[in-house]
Coordinates of C-alpha atoms and ligand atoms in Angstrom, one line a residue:
X1483 CA -46.6 -65.8 20.7
X1484 CA -43.9 -66.9 23.1
X1485 CA -43.4 -63.6 24.7
X1486 CA -45.6 -60.6 25.9
X1487 CA -44.8 -57.0 26.7
X1488 CA -44.9 -57.9 30.5
X1489 CA -42.1 -60.5 30.1
X1490 CA -39.4 -57.7 29.8
X1491 CA -38.1 -54.6 31.3
X1492 CA -37.5 -51.6 29.1
X1493 CA -35.4 -48.5 28.7
X1494 CA -37.3 -46.2 26.4
X1495 CA -34.5 -44.7 24.3
X1496 CA -36.8 -42.4 22.3
X1497 CA -39.4 -40.8 24.6
X1498 CA -40.1 -37.1 24.7
X1499 CA -40.5 -34.8 27.6
X1500 CA -41.2 -31.0 27.0
X1501 CA -42.5 -28.3 29.4
X1502 CA -46.3 -28.7 29.5
X1503 CA -47.1 -25.6 27.5
X1504 CA -44.9 -26.7 24.7
X1505 CA -46.2 -30.1 24.7
X1506 CA -49.7 -28.6 24.3
X1507 CA -48.5 -26.6 21.3
X1508 CA -47.0 -29.7 19.8
X1509 CA -50.1 -31.9 20.2
X1510 CA -52.3 -29.3 18.7
X1511 CA -49.9 -29.1 15.7
X1512 CA -50.0 -32.8 15.2
X1513 CA -53.9 -32.7 15.5
X1514 CA -54.5 -29.9 13.2
X1515 CA -57.1 -30.5 10.5
X1516 CA -57.4 -29.2 6.9
X1517 CA -60.4 -27.7 5.3
X1518 CA -61.9 -31.1 4.7
X1519 CA -61.5 -32.0 8.3
X1520 CA -58.6 -34.5 7.6
X1521 CA -56.1 -34.6 10.3
X1522 CA -52.6 -33.4 9.2
X1523 CA -50.4 -35.3 11.6
X1524 CA -52.1 -37.8 14.0
X1525 CA -54.2 -37.9 17.0
X1526 CA -52.1 -38.0 20.3
X1527 CA -53.0 -41.0 22.5
X1528 CA -51.3 -39.6 25.7
X1529 CA -52.0 -36.0 26.4
X1530 CA -51.3 -36.2 29.9
X1531 CA -49.7 -34.0 32.6
X1532 CA -46.0 -34.6 33.3
X1533 CA -46.4 -36.7 36.4
X1534 CA -49.0 -38.9 34.7
X1535 CA -46.7 -39.5 31.7
X1536 CA -44.1 -40.7 34.2
X1537 CA -46.4 -43.0 35.9
X1538 CA -47.7 -44.4 32.7
X1539 CA -44.1 -45.4 31.6
X1540 CA -43.4 -47.0 34.9
X1541 CA -46.6 -49.0 34.6
X1542 CA -45.3 -50.3 31.3
X1543 CA -42.0 -51.7 33.0
X1544 CA -40.1 -48.8 31.6
X1545 CA -37.1 -48.5 34.0
X1546 CA -35.6 -45.3 32.4
X1547 CA -36.5 -43.0 29.5
X1548 CA -35.0 -40.1 27.6
X1549 CA -36.2 -36.7 27.6
X1550 CA -35.8 -36.0 23.9
X1551 CA -36.9 -32.4 23.0
X1552 CA -36.1 -29.8 20.5
X1553 CA -36.3 -26.0 20.0
X1554 CA -38.5 -24.9 17.3
X1555 CA -37.4 -21.3 17.2
X1556 CA -34.8 -18.9 18.5
X1557 CA -34.6 -18.2 22.2
X1558 CA -36.4 -21.2 23.6
X1559 CA -33.8 -23.9 23.9
X1560 CA -32.3 -22.6 27.0
X1561 CA -35.8 -22.5 28.7
X1562 CA -36.5 -26.1 27.7
X1563 CA -33.0 -27.2 28.9
X1564 CA -33.6 -25.6 32.2
X1565 CA -37.0 -27.3 32.6
X1566 CA -35.4 -30.7 31.6
X1567 CA -32.7 -30.1 34.3
X1568 CA -35.3 -29.5 37.0
X1569 CA -37.5 -32.4 35.8
X1570 CA -34.4 -34.8 36.0
X1571 CA -33.5 -33.7 39.5
X1572 CA -36.9 -35.1 40.7
X1573 CA -37.0 -38.0 38.3
X1574 CA -33.8 -40.2 38.7
X1575 CA -34.9 -42.4 35.9
X1576 CA -35.0 -39.8 33.3
X1577 CA -32.1 -39.8 30.9
X1578 CA -31.4 -36.1 30.2
X1579 CA -31.2 -34.8 26.7
X1580 CA -31.3 -31.2 25.7
X1581 CA -31.7 -29.0 22.6
X1582 CA -30.1 -26.2 20.6
X1583 CA -31.1 -23.6 18.1
X1584 CA -28.4 -22.8 15.6
X1585 CA -29.0 -19.0 15.7
X1586 CA -29.0 -18.6 19.5
X1587 CA -26.0 -16.3 20.3
X1588 CA -25.5 -18.1 23.7
X1589 CA -25.8 -21.6 22.2
X1590 CA -22.3 -22.6 23.2
X1591 CA -22.8 -21.2 26.7
X1592 CA -26.0 -23.1 27.4
X1593 CA -24.8 -26.3 25.7
X1594 CA -21.7 -26.3 27.8
X1595 CA -23.8 -25.8 30.9
X1596 CA -26.1 -28.7 30.3
X1597 CA -23.3 -31.1 29.4
X1598 CA -20.7 -30.0 32.1
X1599 CA -22.8 -28.6 35.0
X1600 CA -25.9 -30.8 34.6
X1601 CA -24.5 -33.8 33.1
X1602 CA -26.9 -34.3 30.3
X1603 CA -26.1 -37.2 27.9
X1604 CA -26.4 -35.1 24.9
X1605 CA -28.7 -33.3 22.5
X1606 CA -31.5 -34.2 20.0
X1607 CA -31.5 -32.7 16.5
X1608 CA -34.8 -32.6 14.6
X1609 CA -34.1 -31.3 11.1
X1610 CA -37.7 -31.8 10.1
X1611 CA -38.8 -29.3 12.6
X1612 CA -35.6 -27.3 13.1
X1613 CA -34.9 -26.9 9.4
X1614 CA -31.1 -27.0 9.2
X1615 CA -28.7 -29.4 7.6
X1616 CA -26.8 -31.7 9.8
X1617 CA -23.6 -30.3 8.3
X1618 CA -24.5 -26.7 9.2
X1619 CA -21.5 -24.7 10.0
X1620 CA -23.4 -22.8 12.8
X1621 CA -23.4 -26.1 14.6
X1622 CA -19.8 -27.0 14.5
X1623 CA -18.8 -25.4 17.7
X1624 CA -21.7 -27.3 19.4
X1625 CA -20.7 -30.5 17.8
X1626 CA -17.0 -30.1 18.8
X1627 CA -18.0 -29.6 22.4
X1628 CA -20.2 -32.8 22.4
X1629 CA -17.5 -34.7 20.7
X1630 CA -14.8 -33.6 23.2
X1631 CA -16.8 -34.6 26.1
X1632 CA -17.9 -38.0 24.7
X1633 CA -21.5 -36.9 24.8
X1634 CA -24.3 -38.1 22.3
X1635 CA -26.4 -36.7 19.5
X1636 CA -29.8 -38.2 18.6
X1637 CA -30.4 -37.4 15.0
X1638 CA -33.7 -37.6 13.3
X1639 CA -31.8 -38.3 10.1
X1640 CA -34.1 -40.2 7.9
X1641 CA -37.1 -39.4 5.6
X1642 CA -39.9 -40.7 7.7
X1643 CA -42.7 -39.9 8.2
X1644 CA -42.3 -37.3 5.5
X1645 CA -39.2 -35.5 4.1
X1646 CA -37.9 -32.0 3.6
X1647 CA -34.6 -30.9 2.2
X1648 CA -32.6 -31.2 5.4
X1649 CA -33.2 -34.9 6.2
X1650 CA -32.1 -38.1 4.4
X1651 CA -28.9 -40.2 4.2
X1652 CA -27.0 -37.9 1.9
X1653 CA -27.3 -35.0 4.2
X1654 CA -26.5 -37.1 7.2
X1655 CA -23.3 -38.5 5.6
X1656 CA -21.9 -35.1 5.0
X1657 CA -22.0 -34.5 8.7
X1658 CA -20.8 -38.0 9.5
X1659 CA -17.8 -37.7 7.3
X1660 CA -16.7 -34.7 9.2
X1661 CA -17.6 -36.1 12.6
X1662 CA -16.9 -39.9 12.2
X1663 CA -16.1 -40.3 15.9
X1664 CA -19.3 -38.9 17.2
X1665 CA -21.6 -40.9 19.6
X1666 CA -24.8 -41.0 17.6
X1667 CA -28.3 -42.4 17.9
X1668 CA -30.3 -42.5 14.7
X1669 CA -34.0 -42.2 15.3
X1670 CA -36.6 -44.6 13.6
X1671 CA -33.7 -46.8 12.4
X1672 CA -33.0 -44.2 9.7
X1673 CA -36.4 -44.9 8.0
X1674 CA -37.0 -45.1 5.2
X1675 CA -33.4 -45.5 4.2
X1676 CA -32.9 -48.6 6.4
X1677 CA -30.3 -50.4 4.4
X1678 CA -28.0 -47.4 4.1
X1679 CA -28.2 -46.8 7.8
X1680 CA -27.8 -50.4 8.8
X1681 CA -24.6 -50.4 6.7
X1682 CA -23.3 -47.4 8.8
X1683 CA -23.2 -49.9 11.9
X1684 CA -20.5 -51.7 10.3
X1685 CA -18.2 -48.6 9.7
X1686 CA -19.1 -46.6 12.9
X1687 CA -18.9 -48.4 16.2
X1688 CA -20.3 -45.4 18.1
X1689 CA -23.5 -45.4 16.0
X1690 CA -26.9 -46.9 17.2
X1691 CA -30.4 -47.2 15.7
X1692 CA -33.7 -46.9 17.7
X1693 CA -36.8 -48.9 16.8
X1694 CA -39.2 -46.0 17.2
X1695 CA -42.4 -46.5 15.3
X1696 CA -40.9 -49.1 13.0
X1697 CA -42.4 -52.5 14.1
X1698 CA -46.0 -51.4 15.1
X1699 CA -48.6 -53.6 13.7
X1700 CA -50.7 -50.9 11.9
X1701 CA -49.7 -48.4 9.3
X1702 CA -48.3 -44.9 10.2
X1703 CA -45.3 -45.1 8.0
X1704 CA -46.6 -46.1 4.6
X1705 CA -43.4 -47.6 3.3
X1706 CA -42.5 -49.2 6.5
X1707 CA -43.7 -52.7 6.4
X1708 CA -41.9 -53.8 3.3
X1709 CA -38.5 -52.3 3.8
X1710 CA -38.0 -52.5 7.4
X1711 CA -35.0 -54.5 8.8
X1712 CA -35.5 -58.2 8.8
X1713 CA -35.4 -60.4 11.8
X1714 CA -31.9 -61.8 10.7
X1715 CA -30.7 -58.1 10.7
X1716 CA -32.0 -57.4 14.1
X1717 CA -30.2 -60.5 15.3
X1718 CA -26.9 -59.6 13.7
X1719 CA -27.1 -56.0 15.0
X1720 CA -28.7 -56.9 18.4
X1721 CA -26.0 -55.0 20.2
X1722 CA -26.5 -51.8 18.3
X1723 CA -30.2 -51.4 18.3
X1724 CA -32.3 -49.7 21.0
X1725 CA -35.9 -49.9 21.9
X1726 CA -37.7 -46.5 21.5
X1727 CA -41.4 -45.5 21.3
X1728 CA -41.8 -41.7 20.6
X1729 CA -44.1 -41.6 23.7
X1730 CA -46.3 -39.8 24.3
X1731 CA -46.6 -38.4 20.8
X1732 CA -48.1 -41.6 19.4
X1733 CA -51.6 -42.3 18.0
X1734 CA -51.7 -45.8 19.3
X1735 CA -51.4 -47.8 22.7
X1736 CA -47.8 -47.8 24.0
X1737 CA -47.6 -51.6 23.7
X1738 CA -47.9 -51.5 20.0
X1739 CA -44.3 -50.3 20.1
X1740 CA -43.3 -53.7 21.4
X1741 CA -46.0 -55.9 19.8
X1742 CA -44.7 -55.9 16.2
X1743 CA -41.2 -56.8 17.5
X1744 CA -42.4 -59.6 19.8
X1745 CA -44.5 -61.1 16.9
X1746 CA -41.1 -61.6 15.2
X1747 CA -40.4 -64.3 17.7
X1748 CA -36.7 -63.5 18.2
X1749 CA -34.6 -65.3 20.9
X1750 CA -35.2 -64.1 24.4
X1751 CA -31.7 -62.5 24.8
X1752 CA -32.1 -60.6 21.6
X1753 CA -35.1 -58.8 23.1
X1754 CA -33.2 -58.2 26.4
X1755 CA -30.4 -56.5 24.4
X1756 CA -32.7 -54.4 22.4
X1757 CA -35.3 -53.6 25.1
X1758 CA -32.9 -53.0 28.0
X1759 CA -29.2 -54.1 28.0
X1760 CA -27.9 -52.0 25.2
X1761 CA -29.5 -48.8 26.5
X1762 CA -28.4 -49.8 30.1
X1763 CA -24.8 -50.0 29.0
X1764 CA -24.9 -46.9 26.9
X1765 CA -26.5 -44.7 29.4
X1766 CA -24.9 -46.2 32.4
X1767 CA -28.2 -47.1 33.9
X1768 CA -27.8 -48.6 37.5
X1769 CA -31.3 -50.2 37.7
X1770 CA -31.5 -54.0 37.7
X1771 CA -33.5 -56.0 35.2
X1772 CA -36.3 -58.4 36.1
X1773 CA -35.4 -61.9 36.0
Ligands
LIG1915 ZN1 -39.6 -38.6 18.4

């Protein structure tokens, strides 16, 4: 293999940071077992305190990282957002993203605050957990705010690792038709509907895909290996794809996130774009890359 993980610098465009108590609850949820003792989600490899998570990313040549998070019920989004704001004040390499719950009465107020006062890059929407359609009317005012300010939304829009009625290309496109100029980051490259999401790159210049969990060598997403975008597609869309890991909520070593990509033996500049340059440009990151 010509390149290894250590040959590159990274911006992790899909990492999660939650307040420690909420992280604990998420990790227990992932690790729940059924009556037969089978795990429902997957074991979490990095159940670490916040500072250790940051140090770990730094040890992996990660120069900047997102704080993706989501509210799972009414009344917690503002608390999570405040925690992220404080976290980012002491961690300059964190890329602040917040969350929203569609029934919070003060949602416009707190979204305005994180975008305008705290300069968050945008919000993450996770319909698998939050259970609403991308095109939900309760979200229009929030969307308009994000659009007006040129901020970003990261959508878990695809059907992996499992589906409910709120995810999938069809639901996402209803939103996209209404908000075609929105700046959008699509988690997991839209898995498992890769082709359809890749196609959107031709029509929507403000849309990007992240590689999270797609090119790892072992099998978490069962349909992944056969359908995932081919090396030629990564090369043609090299300016529109961002490296992401889902750290720390992963059941394997962090470097598996880059291993499968490196095994494709793409040209060096393609890796530099996907691992670093695209996110650097998009998030206005000022750190310099290794040479
Ligand atoms: Zn994630």
